[in-house]
mmCIF file of N, CA and C in Angstrom:
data_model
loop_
_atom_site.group_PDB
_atom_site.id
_atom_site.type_symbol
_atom_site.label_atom_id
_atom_site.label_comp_id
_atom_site.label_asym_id
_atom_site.label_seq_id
_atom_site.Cartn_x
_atom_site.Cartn_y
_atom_site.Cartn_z
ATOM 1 N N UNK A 1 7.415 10.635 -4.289
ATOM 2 C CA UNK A 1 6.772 9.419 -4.755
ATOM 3 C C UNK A 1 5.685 9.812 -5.752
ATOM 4 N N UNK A 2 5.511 9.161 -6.862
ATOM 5 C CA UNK A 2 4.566 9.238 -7.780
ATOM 6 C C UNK A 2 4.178 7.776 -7.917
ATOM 7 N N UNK A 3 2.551 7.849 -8.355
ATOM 8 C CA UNK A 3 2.087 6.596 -8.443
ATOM 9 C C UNK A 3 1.307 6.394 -10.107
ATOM 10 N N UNK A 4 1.412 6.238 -10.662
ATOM 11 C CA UNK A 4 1.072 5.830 -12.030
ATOM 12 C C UNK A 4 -0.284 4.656 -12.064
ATOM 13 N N UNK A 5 -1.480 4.808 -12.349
ATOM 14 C CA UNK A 5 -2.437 3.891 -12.669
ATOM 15 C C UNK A 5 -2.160 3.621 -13.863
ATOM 16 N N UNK A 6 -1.878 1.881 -13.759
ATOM 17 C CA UNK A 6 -1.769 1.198 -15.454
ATOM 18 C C UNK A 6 -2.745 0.776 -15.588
ATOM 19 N N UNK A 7 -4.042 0.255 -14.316
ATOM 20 C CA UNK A 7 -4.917 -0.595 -14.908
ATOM 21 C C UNK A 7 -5.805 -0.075 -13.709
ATOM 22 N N UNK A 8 -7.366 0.361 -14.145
ATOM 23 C CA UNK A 8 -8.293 0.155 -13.046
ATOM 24 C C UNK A 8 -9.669 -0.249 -13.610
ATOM 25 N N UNK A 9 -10.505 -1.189 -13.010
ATOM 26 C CA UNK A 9 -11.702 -1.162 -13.169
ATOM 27 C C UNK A 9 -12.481 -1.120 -11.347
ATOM 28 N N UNK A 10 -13.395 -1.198 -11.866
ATOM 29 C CA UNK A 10 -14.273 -1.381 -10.307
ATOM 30 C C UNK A 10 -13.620 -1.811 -9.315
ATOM 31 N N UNK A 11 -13.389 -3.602 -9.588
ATOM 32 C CA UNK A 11 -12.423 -4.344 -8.411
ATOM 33 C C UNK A 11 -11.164 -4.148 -8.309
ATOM 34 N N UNK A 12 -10.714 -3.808 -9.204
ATOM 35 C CA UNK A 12 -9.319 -4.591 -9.059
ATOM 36 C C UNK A 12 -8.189 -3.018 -9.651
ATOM 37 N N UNK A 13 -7.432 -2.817 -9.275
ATOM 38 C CA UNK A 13 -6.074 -1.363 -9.328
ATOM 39 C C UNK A 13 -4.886 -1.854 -9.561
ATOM 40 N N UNK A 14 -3.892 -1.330 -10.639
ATOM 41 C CA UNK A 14 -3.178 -2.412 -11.004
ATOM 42 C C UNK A 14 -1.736 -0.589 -11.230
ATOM 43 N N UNK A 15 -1.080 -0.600 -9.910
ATOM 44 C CA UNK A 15 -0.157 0.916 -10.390
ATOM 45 C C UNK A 15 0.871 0.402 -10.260
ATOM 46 N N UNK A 16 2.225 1.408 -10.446
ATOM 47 C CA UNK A 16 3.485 1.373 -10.399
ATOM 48 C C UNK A 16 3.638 2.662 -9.336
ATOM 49 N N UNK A 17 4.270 1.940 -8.202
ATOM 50 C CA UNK A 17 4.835 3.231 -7.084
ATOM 51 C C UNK A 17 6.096 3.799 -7.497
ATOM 52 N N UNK A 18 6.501 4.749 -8.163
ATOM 53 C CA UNK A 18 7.664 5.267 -8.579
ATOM 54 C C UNK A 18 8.745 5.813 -7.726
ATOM 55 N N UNK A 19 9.770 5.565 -7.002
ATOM 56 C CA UNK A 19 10.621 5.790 -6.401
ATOM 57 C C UNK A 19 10.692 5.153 -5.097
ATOM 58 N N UNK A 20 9.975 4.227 -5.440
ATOM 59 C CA UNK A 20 9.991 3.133 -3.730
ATOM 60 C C UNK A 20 10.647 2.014 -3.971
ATOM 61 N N UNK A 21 10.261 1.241 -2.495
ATOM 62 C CA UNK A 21 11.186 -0.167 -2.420
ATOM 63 C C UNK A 21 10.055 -0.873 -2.026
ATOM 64 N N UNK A 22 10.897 -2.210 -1.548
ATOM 65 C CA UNK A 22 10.065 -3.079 -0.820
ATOM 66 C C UNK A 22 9.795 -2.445 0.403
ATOM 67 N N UNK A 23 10.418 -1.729 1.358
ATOM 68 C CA UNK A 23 9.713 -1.126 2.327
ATOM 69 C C UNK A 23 8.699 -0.658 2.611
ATOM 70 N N UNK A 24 8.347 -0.065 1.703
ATOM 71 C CA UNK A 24 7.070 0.896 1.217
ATOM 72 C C UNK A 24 5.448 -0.097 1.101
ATOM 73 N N UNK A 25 6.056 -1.011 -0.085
ATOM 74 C CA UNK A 25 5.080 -1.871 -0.274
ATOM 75 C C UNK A 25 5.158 -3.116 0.115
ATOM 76 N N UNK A 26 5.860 -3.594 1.420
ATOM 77 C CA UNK A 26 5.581 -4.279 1.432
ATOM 78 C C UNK A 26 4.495 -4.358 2.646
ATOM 79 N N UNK A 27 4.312 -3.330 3.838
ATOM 80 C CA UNK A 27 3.891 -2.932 4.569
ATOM 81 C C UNK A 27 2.515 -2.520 4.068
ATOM 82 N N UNK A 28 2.157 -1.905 3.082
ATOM 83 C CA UNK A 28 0.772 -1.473 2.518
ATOM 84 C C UNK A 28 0.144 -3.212 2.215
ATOM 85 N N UNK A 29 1.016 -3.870 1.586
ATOM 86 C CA UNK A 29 0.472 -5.019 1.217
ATOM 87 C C UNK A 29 0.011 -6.269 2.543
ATOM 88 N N UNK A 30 0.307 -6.055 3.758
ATOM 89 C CA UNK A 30 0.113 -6.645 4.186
ATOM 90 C C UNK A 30 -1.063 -5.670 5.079
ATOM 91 N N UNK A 31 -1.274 -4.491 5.158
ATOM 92 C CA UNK A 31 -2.221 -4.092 5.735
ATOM 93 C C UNK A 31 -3.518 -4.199 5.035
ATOM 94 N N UNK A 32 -3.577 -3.952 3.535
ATOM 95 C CA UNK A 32 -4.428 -4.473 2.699
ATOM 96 C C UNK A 32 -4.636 -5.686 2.358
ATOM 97 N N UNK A 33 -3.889 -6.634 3.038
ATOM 98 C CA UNK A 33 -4.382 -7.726 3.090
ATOM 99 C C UNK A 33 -5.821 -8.130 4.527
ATOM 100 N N UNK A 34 -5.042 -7.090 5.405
ATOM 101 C CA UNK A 34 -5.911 -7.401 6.628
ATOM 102 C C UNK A 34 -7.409 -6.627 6.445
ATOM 103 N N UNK A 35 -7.602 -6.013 5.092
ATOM 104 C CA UNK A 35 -8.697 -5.663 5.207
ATOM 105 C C UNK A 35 -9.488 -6.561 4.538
ATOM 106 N N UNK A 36 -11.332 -6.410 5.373
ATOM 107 C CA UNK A 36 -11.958 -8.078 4.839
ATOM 108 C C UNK A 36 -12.237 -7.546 3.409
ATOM 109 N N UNK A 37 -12.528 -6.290 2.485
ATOM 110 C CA UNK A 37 -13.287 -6.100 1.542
ATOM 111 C C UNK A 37 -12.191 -6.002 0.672
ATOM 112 N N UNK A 38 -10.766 -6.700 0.783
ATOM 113 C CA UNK A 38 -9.643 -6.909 -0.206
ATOM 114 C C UNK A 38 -9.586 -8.416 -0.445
ATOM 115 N N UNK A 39 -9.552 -8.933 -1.503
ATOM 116 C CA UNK A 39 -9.518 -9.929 -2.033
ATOM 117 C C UNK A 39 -7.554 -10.593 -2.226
ATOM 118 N N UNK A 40 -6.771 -9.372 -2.733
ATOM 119 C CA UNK A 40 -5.754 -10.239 -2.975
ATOM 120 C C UNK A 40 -4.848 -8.819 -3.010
ATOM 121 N N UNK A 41 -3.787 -8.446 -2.652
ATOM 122 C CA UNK A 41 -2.847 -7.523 -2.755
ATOM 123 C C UNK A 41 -1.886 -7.954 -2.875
ATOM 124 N N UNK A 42 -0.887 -7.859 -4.086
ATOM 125 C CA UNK A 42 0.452 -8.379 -4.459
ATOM 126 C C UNK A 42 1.557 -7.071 -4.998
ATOM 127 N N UNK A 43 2.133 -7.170 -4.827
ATOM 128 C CA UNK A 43 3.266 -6.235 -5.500
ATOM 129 C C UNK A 43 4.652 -7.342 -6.168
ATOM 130 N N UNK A 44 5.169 -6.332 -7.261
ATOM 131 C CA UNK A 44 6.400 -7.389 -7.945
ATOM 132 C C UNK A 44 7.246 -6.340 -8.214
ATOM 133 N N UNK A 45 9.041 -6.570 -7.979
ATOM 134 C CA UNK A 45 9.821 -5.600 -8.563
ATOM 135 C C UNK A 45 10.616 -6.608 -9.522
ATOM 136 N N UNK A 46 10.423 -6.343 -10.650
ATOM 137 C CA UNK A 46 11.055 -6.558 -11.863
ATOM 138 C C UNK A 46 12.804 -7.287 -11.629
ATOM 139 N N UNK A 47 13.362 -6.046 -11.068
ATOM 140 C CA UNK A 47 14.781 -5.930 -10.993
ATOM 141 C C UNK A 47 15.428 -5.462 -9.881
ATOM 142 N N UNK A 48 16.005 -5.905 -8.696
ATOM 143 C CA UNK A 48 16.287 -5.077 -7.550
ATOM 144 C C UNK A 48 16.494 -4.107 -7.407
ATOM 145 N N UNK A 49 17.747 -3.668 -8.016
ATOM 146 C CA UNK A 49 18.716 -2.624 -8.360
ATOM 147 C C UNK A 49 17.947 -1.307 -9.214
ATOM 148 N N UNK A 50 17.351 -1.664 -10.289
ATOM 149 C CA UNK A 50 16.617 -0.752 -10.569
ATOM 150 C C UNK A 50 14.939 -0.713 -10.873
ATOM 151 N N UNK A 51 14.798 -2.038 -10.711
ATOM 152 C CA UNK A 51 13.078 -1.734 -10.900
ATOM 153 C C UNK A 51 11.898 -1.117 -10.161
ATOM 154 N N UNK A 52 10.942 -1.021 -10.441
ATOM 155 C CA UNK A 52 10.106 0.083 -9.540
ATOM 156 C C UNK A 52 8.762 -0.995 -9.463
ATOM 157 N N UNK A 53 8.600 -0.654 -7.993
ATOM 158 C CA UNK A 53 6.854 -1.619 -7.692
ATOM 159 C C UNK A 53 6.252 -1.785 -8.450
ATOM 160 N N UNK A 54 5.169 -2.585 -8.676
ATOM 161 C CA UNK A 54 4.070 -2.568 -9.723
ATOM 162 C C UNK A 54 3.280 -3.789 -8.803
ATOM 163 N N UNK A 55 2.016 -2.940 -8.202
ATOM 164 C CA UNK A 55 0.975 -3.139 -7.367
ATOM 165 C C UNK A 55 -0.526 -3.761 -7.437
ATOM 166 N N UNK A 56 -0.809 -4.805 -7.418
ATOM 167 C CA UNK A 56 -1.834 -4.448 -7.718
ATOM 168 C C UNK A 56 -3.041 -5.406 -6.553
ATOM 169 N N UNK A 57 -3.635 -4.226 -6.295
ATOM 170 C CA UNK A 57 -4.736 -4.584 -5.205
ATOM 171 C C UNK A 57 -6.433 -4.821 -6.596
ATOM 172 N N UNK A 58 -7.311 -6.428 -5.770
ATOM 173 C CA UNK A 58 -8.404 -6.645 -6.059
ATOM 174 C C UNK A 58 -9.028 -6.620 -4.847
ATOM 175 N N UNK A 59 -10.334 -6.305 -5.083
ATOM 176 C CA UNK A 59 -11.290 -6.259 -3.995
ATOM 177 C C UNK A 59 -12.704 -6.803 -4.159
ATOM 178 N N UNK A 60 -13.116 -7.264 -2.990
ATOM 179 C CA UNK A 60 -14.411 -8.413 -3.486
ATOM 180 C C UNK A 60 -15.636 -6.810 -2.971
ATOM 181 N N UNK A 61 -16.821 -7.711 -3.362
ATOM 182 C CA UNK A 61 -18.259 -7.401 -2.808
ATOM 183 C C UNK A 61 -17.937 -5.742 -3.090
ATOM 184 N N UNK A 62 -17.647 -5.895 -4.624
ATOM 185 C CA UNK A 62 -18.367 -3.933 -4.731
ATOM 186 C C UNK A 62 -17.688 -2.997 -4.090
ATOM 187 N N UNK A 63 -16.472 -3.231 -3.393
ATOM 188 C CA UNK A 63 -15.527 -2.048 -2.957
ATOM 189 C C UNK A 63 -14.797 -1.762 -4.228
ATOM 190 N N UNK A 64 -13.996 -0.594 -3.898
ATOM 191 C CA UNK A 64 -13.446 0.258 -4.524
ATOM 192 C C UNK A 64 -12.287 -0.365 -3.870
ATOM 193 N N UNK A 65 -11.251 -0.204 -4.688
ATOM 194 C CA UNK A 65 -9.598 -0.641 -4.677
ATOM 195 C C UNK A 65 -8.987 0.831 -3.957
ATOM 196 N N UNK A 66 -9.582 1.940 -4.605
ATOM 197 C CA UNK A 66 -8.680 2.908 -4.413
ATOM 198 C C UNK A 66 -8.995 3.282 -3.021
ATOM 199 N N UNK A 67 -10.585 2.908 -2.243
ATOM 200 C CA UNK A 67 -10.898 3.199 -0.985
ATOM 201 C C UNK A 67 -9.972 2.415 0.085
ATOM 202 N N UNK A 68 -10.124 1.305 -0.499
ATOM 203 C CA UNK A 68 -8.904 0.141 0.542
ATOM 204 C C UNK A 68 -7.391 0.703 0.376
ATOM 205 N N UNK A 69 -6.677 0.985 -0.821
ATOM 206 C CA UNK A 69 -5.648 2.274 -0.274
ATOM 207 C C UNK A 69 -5.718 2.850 0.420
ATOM 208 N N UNK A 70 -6.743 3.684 0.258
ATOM 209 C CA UNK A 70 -6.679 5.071 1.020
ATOM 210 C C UNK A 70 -6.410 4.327 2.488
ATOM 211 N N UNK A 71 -7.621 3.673 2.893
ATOM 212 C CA UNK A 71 -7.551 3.196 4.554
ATOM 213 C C UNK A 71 -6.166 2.626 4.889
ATOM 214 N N UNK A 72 -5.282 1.956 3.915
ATOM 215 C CA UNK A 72 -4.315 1.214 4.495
ATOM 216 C C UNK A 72 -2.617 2.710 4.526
ATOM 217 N N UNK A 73 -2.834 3.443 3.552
ATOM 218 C CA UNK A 73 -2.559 4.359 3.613
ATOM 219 C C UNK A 73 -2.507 5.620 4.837
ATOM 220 N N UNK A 74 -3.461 5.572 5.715
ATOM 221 C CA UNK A 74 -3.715 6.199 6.392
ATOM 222 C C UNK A 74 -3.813 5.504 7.876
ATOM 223 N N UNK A 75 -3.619 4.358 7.848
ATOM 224 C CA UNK A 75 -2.954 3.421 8.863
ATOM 225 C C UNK A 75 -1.534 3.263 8.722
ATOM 226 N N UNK A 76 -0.954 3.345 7.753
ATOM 227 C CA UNK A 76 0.307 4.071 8.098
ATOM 228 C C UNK A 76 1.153 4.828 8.531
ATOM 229 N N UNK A 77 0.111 5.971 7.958
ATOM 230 C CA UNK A 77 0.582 7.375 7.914
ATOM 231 C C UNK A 77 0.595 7.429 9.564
ATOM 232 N N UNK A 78 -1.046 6.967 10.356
ATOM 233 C CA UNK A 78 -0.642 7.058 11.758
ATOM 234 C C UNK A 78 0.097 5.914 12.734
ATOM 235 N N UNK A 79 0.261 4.787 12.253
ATOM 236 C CA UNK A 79 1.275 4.545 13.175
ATOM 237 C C UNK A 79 2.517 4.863 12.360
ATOM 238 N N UNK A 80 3.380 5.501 11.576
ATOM 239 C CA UNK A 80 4.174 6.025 11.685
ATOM 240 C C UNK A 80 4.424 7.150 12.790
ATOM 241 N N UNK A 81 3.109 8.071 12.764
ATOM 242 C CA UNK A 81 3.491 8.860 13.783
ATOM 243 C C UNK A 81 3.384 9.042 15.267
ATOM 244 N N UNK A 82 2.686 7.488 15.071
ATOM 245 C CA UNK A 82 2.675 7.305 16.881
ATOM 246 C C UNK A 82 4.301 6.521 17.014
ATOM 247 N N UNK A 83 4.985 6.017 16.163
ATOM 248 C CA UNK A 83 6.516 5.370 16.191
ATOM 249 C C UNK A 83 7.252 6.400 16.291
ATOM 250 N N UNK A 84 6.906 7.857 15.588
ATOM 251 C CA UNK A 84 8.088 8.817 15.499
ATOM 252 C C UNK A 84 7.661 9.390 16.980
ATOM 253 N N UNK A 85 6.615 9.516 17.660
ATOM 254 C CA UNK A 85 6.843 10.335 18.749
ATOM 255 C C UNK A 85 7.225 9.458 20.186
ATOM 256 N N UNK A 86 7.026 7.813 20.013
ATOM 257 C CA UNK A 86 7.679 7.270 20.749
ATOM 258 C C UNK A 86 9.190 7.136 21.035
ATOM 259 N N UNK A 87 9.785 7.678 19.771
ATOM 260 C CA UNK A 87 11.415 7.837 19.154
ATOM 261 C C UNK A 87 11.737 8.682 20.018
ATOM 262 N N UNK A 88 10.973 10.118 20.052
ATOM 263 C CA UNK A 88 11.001 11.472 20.863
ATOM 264 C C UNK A 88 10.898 11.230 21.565
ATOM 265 N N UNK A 89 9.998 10.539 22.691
ATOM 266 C CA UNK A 89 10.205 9.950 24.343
ATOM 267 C C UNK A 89 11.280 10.132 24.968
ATOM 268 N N UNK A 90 12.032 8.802 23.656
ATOM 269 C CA UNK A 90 12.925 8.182 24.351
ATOM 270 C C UNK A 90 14.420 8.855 24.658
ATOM 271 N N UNK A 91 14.309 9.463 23.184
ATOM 272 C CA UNK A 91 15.522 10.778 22.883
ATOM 273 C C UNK A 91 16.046 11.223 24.248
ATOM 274 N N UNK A 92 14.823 12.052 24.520
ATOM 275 C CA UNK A 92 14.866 13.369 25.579
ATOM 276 C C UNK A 92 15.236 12.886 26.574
#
């Protein structure tokens, strides 16, 4: 995955996630929605078949866009891995 910044100022981050789907983003977008210092998180794919995300998170009261990634990012990252080791539980 590569992520491309087309647009940033203070509030508002405006990228293209390169080699993803709606899976990817659509899950970030709704976790960045649940954060209070995000104002609006949308993503759009152009074209099903071949178009690529294009993201863009605003944020109120003086946050940083790229900080509210990171956090929603990293609420992923761990319940993914509390899902993959519940997988392993069940396996065994």
């Amino acid at each position: 995955m590569e992520i491309e910044v087309i647009k940033e100022s203070k509030l508002e981050l405006e990228m293209t996630i390169h080699g993803e789907n709606h899976s990817l983003c659509n899950v970030l977008r709704k976790y960045l929605m649940e954060d209070d210092d995000v104002e609006y998180a949308v993503y759009a794919i152009d074209h099903p078949l071949t178009g690529e995300p294009n993201m863009t998170i605003k944020t109120k009261r003086s946050k940083r866009p790229r900080n509210s990634l990171q956090k929603a990012a990293e609420r992923l990252k761990a319940e993914t891995a509390e899902f993959r080791e519940l997988i392993e539980l069940n396996v065994e």
